[in-house]
CSV table of C-alpha atoms and ligand atoms in Angstrom, one decimal:
chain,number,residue,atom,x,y,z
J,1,UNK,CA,9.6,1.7,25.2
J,2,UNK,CA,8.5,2.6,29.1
J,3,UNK,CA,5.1,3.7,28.8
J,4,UNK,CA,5.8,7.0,30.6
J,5,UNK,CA,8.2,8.1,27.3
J,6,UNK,CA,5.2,7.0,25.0
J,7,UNK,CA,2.7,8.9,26.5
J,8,UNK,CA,5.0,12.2,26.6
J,9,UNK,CA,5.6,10.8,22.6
J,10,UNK,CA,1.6,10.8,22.0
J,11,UNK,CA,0.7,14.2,24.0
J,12,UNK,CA,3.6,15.6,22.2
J,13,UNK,CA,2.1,14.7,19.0
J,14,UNK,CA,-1.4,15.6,19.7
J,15,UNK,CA,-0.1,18.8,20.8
J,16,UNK,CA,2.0,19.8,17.6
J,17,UNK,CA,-1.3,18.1,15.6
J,18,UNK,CA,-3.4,20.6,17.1
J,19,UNK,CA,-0.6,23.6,17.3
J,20,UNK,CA,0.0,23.1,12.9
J,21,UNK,CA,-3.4,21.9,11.8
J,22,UNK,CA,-1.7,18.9,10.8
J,23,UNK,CA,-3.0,15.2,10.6
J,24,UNK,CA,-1.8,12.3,10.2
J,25,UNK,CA,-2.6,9.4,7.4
J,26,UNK,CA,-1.3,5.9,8.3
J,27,UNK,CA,-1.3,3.0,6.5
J,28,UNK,CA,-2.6,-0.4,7.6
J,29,UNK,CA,1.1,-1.7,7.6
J,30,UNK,CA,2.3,0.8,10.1
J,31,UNK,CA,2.9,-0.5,13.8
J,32,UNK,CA,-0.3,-0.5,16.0
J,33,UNK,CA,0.7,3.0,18.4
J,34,UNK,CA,1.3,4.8,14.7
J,35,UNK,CA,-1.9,3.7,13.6
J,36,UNK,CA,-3.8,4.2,17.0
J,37,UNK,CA,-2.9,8.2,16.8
J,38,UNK,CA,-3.2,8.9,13.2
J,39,UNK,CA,-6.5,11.2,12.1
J,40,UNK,CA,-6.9,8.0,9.1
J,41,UNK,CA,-5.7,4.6,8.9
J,42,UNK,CA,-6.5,3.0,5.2
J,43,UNK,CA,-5.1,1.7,2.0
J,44,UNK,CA,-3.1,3.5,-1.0
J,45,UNK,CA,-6.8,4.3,-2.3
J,46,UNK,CA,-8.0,5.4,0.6
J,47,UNK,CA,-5.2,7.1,1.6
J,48,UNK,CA,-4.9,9.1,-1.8
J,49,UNK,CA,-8.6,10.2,-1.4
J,50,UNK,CA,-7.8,11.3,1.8
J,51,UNK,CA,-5.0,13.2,1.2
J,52,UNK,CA,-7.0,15.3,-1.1
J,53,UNK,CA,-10.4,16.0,1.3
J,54,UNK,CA,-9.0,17.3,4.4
J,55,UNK,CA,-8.7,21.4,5.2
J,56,UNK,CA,-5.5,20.9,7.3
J,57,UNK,CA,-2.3,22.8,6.4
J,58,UNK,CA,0.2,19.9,6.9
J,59,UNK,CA,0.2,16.5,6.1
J,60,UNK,CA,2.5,14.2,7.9
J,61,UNK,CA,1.9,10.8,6.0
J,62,UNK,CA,2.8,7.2,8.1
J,63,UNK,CA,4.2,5.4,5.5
J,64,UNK,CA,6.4,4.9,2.6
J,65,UNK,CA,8.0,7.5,0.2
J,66,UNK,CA,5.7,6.5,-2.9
J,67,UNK,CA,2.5,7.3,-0.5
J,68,UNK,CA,4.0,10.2,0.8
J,69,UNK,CA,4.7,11.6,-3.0
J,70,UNK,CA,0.6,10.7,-3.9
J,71,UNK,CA,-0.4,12.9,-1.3
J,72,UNK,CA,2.2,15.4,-2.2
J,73,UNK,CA,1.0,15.1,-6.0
J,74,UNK,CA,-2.5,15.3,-5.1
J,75,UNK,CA,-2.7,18.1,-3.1
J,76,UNK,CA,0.6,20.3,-4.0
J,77,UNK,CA,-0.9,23.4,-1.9
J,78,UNK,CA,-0.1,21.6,1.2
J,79,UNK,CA,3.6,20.9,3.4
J,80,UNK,CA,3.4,17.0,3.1
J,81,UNK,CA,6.0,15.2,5.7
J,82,UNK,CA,7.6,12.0,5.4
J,83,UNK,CA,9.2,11.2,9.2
J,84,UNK,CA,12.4,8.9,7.5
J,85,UNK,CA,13.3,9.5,3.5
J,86,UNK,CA,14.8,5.9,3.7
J,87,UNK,CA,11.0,4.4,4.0
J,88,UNK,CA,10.8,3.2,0.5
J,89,UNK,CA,9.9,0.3,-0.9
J,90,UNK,CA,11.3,-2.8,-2.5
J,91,UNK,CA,9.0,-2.8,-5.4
J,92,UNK,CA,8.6,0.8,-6.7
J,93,UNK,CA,12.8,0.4,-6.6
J,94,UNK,CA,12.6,-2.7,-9.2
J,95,UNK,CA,10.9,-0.1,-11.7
J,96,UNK,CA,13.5,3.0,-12.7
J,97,UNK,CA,12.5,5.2,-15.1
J,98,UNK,CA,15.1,4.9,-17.4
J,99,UNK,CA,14.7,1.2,-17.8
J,100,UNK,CA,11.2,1.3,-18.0
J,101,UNK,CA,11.0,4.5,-20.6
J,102,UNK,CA,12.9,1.6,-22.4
J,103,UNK,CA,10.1,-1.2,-21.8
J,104,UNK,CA,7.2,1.2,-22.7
J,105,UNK,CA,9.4,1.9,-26.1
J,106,UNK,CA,9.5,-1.5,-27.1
J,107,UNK,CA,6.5,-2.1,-26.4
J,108,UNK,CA,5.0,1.0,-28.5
J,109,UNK,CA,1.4,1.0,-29.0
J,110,UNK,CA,-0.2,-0.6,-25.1
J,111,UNK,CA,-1.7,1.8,-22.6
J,112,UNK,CA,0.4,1.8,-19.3
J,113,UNK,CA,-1.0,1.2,-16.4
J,114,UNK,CA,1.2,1.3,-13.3
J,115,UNK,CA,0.5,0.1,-9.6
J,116,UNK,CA,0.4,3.1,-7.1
J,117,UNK,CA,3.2,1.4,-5.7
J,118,UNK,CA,6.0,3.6,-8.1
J,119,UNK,CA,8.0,6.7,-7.8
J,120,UNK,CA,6.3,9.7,-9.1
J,121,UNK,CA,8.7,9.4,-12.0
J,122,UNK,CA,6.9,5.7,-13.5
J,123,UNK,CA,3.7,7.4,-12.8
J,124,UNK,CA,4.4,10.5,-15.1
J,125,UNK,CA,5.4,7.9,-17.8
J,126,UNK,CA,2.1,6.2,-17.0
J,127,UNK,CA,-1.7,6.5,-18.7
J,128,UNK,CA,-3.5,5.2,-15.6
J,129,UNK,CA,-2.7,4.1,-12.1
J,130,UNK,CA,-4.1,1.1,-9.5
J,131,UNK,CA,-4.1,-0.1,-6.5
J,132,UNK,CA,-5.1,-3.9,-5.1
J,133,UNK,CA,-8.5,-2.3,-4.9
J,134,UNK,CA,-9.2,-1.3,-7.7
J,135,UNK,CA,-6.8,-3.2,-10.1
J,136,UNK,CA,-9.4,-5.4,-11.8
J,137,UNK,CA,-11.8,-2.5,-12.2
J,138,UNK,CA,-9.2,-0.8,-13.8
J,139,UNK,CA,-8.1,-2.2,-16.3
J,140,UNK,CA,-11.7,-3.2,-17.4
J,141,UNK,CA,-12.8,-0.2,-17.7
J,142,UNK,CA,-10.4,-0.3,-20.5
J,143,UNK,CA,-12.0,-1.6,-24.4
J,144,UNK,CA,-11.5,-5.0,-24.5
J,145,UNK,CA,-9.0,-4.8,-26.9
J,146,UNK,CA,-6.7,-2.2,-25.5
J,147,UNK,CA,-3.3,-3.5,-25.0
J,148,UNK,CA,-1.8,-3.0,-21.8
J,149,UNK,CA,1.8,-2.4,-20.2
J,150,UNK,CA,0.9,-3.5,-16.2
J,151,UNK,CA,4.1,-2.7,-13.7
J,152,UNK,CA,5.9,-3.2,-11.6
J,153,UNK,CA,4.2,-6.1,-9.4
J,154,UNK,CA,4.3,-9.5,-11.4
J,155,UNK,CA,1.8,-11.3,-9.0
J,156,UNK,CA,-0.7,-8.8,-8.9
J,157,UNK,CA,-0.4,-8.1,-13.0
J,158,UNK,CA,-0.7,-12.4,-13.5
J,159,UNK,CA,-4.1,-12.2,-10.7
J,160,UNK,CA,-5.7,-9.5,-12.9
J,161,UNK,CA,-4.7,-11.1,-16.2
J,162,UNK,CA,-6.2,-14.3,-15.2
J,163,UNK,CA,-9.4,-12.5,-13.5
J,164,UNK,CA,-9.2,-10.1,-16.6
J,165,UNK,CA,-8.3,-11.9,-19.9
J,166,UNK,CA,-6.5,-8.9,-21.0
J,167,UNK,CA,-3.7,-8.6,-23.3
J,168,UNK,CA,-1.5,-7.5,-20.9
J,169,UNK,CA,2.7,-7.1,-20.6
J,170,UNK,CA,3.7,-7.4,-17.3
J,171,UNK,CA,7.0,-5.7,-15.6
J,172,UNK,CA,9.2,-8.2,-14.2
J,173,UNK,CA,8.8,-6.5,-10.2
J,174,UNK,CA,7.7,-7.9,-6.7
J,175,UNK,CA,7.1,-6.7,-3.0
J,176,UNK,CA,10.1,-8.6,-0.8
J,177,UNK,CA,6.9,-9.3,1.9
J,178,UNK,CA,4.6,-10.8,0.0
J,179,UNK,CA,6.8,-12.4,-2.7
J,180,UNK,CA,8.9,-14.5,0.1
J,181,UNK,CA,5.7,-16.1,2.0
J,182,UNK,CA,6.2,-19.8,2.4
J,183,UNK,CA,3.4,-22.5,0.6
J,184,UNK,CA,4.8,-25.3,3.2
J,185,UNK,CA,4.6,-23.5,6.6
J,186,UNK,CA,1.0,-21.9,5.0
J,187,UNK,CA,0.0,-25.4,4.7
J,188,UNK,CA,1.2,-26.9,7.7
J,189,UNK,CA,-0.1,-24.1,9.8
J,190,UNK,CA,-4.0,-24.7,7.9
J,191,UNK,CA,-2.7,-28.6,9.2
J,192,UNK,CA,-2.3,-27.3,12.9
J,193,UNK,CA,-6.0,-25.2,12.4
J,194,UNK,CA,-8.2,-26.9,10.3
J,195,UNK,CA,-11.1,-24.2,10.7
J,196,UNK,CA,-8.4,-21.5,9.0
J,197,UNK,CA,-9.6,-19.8,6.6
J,198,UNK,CA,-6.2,-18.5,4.5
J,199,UNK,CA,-6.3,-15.4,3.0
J,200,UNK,CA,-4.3,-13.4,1.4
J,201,UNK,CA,-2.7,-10.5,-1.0
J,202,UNK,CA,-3.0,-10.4,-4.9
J,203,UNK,CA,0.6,-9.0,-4.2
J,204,UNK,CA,1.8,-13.1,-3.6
J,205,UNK,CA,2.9,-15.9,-5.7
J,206,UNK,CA,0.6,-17.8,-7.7
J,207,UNK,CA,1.2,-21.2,-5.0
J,208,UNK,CA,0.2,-19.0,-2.3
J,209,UNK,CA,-2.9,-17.5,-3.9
J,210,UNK,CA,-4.3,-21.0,-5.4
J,211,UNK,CA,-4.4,-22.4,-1.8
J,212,UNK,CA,-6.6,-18.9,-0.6
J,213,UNK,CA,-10.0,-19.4,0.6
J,214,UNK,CA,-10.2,-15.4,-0.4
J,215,UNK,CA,-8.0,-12.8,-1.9
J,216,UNK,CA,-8.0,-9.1,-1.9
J,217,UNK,CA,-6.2,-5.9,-0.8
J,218,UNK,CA,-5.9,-5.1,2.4
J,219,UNK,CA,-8.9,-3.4,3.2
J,220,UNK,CA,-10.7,-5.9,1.3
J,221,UNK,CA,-9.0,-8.5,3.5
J,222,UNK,CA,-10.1,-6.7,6.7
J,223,UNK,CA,-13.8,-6.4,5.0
J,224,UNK,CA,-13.8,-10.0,4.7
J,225,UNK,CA,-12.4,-11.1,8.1
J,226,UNK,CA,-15.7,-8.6,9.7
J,227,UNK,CA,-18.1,-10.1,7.4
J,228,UNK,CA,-16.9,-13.6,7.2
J,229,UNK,CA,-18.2,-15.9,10.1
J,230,UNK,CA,-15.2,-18.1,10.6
J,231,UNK,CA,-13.1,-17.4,13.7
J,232,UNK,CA,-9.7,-18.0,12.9
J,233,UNK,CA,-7.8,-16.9,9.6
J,234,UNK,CA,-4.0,-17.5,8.2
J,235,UNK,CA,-3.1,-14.0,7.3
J,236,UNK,CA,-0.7,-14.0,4.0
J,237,UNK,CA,0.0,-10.0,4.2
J,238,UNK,CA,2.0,-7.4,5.6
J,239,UNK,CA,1.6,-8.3,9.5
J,240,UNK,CA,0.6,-4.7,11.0
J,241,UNK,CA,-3.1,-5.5,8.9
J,242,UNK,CA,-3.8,-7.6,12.2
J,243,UNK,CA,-4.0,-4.6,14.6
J,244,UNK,CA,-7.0,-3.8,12.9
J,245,UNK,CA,-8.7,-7.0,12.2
J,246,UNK,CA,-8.2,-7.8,15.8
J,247,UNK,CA,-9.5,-4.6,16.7
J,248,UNK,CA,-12.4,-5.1,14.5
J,249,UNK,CA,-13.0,-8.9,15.4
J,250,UNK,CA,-12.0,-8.9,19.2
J,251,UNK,CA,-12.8,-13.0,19.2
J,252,UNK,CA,-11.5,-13.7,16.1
J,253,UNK,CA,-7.7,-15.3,15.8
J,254,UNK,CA,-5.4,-13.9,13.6
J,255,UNK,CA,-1.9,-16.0,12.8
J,256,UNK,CA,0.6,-14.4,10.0
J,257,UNK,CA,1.7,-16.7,7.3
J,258,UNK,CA,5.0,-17.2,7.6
J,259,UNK,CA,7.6,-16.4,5.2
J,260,UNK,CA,10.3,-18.8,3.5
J,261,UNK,CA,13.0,-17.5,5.8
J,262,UNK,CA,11.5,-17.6,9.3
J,263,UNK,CA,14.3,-16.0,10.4
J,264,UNK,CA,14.0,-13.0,8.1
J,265,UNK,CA,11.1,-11.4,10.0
J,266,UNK,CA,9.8,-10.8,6.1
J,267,UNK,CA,6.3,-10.8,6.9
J,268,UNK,CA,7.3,-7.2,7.9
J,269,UNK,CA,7.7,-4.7,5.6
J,270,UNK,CA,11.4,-3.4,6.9
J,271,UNK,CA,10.3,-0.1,5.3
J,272,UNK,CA,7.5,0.9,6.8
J,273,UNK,CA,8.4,-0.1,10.3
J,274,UNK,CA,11.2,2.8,10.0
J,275,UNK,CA,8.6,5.1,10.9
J,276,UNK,CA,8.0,5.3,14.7
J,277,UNK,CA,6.5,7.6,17.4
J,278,UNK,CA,9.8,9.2,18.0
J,279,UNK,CA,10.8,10.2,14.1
J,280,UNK,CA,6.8,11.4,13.7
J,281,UNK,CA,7.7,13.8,16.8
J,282,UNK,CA,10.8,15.0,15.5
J,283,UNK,CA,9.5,15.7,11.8
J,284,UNK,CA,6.3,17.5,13.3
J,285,UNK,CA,8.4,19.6,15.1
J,286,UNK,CA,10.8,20.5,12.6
J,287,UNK,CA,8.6,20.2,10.2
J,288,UNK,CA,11.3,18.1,7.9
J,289,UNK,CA,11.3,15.9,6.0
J,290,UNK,CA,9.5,17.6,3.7
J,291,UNK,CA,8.6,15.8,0.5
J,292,UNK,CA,9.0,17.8,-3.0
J,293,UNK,CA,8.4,16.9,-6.7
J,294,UNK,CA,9.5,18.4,-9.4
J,295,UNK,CA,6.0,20.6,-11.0
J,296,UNK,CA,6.7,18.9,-14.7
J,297,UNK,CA,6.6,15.5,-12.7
J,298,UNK,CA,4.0,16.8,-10.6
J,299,UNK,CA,2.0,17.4,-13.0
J,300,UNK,CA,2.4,14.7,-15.4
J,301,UNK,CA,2.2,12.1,-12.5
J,302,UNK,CA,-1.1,13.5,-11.6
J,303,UNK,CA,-2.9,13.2,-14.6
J,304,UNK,CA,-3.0,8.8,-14.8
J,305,UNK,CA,-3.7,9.1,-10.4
J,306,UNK,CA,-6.9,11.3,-11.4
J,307,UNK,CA,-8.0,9.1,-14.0
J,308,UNK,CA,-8.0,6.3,-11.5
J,309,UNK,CA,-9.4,8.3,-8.8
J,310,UNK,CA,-12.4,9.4,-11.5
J,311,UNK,CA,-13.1,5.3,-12.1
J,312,UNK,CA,-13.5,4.3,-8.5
J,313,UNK,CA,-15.4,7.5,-7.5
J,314,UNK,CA,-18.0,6.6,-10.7
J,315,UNK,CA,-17.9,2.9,-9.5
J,316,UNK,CA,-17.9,3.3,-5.5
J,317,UNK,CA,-14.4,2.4,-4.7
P,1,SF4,S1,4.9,-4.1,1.8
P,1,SF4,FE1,6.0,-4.4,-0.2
P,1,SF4,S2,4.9,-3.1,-1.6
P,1,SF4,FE2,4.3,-2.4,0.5
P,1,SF4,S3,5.7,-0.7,0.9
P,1,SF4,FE3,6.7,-2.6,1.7
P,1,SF4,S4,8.0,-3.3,0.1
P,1,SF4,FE4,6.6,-1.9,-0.8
């Protein structure tokens, strides 16, 4: 993009910002010019507590439709905007209601506990949502002997039963970034930098995560690269995480783990990279898309998100 079209994209955004008292909440996987003019840049958590402690009139949420329908669910009262209705997400899609009304019936009896990373459908079937920061604490906050239903993400549910000990069903779902990076070109790269330090999602397979030298969500990746005092890490996420850890480390060296298909690009998450400057213009203008739920799944959804929200407030999430 010439830079003389970005800047009239940015002042044109500031301008509407200002015009409709609306902000803007990024995620960490949005490109680095989304997140450099959004009013908050975080995780699902963060995001979701957010979304519900600012006094402005409009929310126009950076990225994916699940996130987008959080905010929406957590603060009705407000015009949330979603700039493309296409930016979904490979793993809320593996869960549909239907089939997973289904699951939870034959599997009577477990509490559910569902990632944040589901339609607001799954989380109005759900008791209790997560997200990668708060996953473990969830679910032992739980009596020890509670049975749990854990969906959609199979990596993160086997992570959390293996840190956990739980009794714990797990959905049969996975993230198309973080499922497909490769253990061989991990490897070689830690060959090619010794002094690497590899870390990744709980979101990847089990090969990938047994090779970490840490694991966590993203922000708890980003904690770690500011804290830790190595200079060079192998990052096995969603690549736009790197904007900020370089931003936060400028002499630190970041290099994305590749995926199994290098031709794929996978280390990418196709869905939120269909947000840019131009669609955030458009929407702010037009105000549309706008996101609506329906107020019986509204509600119900918004029940298991304030449950979670309670836990991590109590436990400084
Ligand atoms: S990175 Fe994976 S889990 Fe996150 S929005 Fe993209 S597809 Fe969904």
């Amino acid at each position: 993009m010439k830079t003389e079209n970005k800047e009239q994209l940015l002042s044109g955004i500031k301008r509407l910002k200002e015009e409709k008292n609306a902000i803007i909440l990024a995620h960490y996987y949005q490109t680095g010019d989304i997140q450099d003019i959004a009013d908050f840049v975080g995780d699902s958590l963060a995001l979701s507590q957010k979304a519900v402690v600012n006094n402005a009139d409009i929310i126009l949420f950076a990225g994916v439709k699940f996130m987008a329908e959080t905010a929406k669910i957590l603060a009705p009262e407000k015009k949330v905007l979603l700039p493309d209705l296409n930016a979904g997400c490979s793993l809320a899609d593996s869960c549909k209601a239907e089939d997973f009304k289904k699951f939870i019936s034959e599997n009577s009896g477990r509490t559910v506990v569902t990632y944040v990373n589901t339609t607001a459908e799954i989380k109005a079937l759900s008791d209790i949502i997560c997200t990668s920061s708060n996953a473990i604490q969830i679910i032992e906050s739980l009596p020890k002997d509670e049975k749990i239903i854990f969906a959609p993400d199979k990596n993160l549910g086997n992570y959390v039963q293996n840190k956990t000990g739980r009794d714990m069903i797990i959905w049969n779902g996975t993230c198309h970034v973080h499922h497909e990076f490769s253990l061989e070109a991990i490897l070689n790269l830690k060959k090619e930098n010794p002094a690497a330090r590899i870390i990744v999602h709980p979101e990847c397979e089990l090969p990938v995560r047994l090779v970490a030298d840490f694991i966590g969500s993203t922000s708890s990746l980003l904690q770690y690269t500011k804290k830790d005092n190595s200079t060079c890490y192998i990052v096995g996420t969603e690549v736009g995480i790197i904007h900020q850890m370089q931003k936060e480390n400028p002499g630190k060296i970041f290099i994305p783990a590749p995926p199994l298909d290098s031709t794929c690009g996978c280390s990418e998450c196709s869905f939120m990279k269909m947000i840019t400057l131009e669609k955030i213009l458009n929407c702010l203008e037009n105000e549309d898309p706008e996101i609506f739920i329906d107020n019986e799944i509204l509600v119900k959804a918004k029940m298991p998100i304030l449950r979670m929200m309670d836990i991590s407030d109590k436990l400084g999430l």
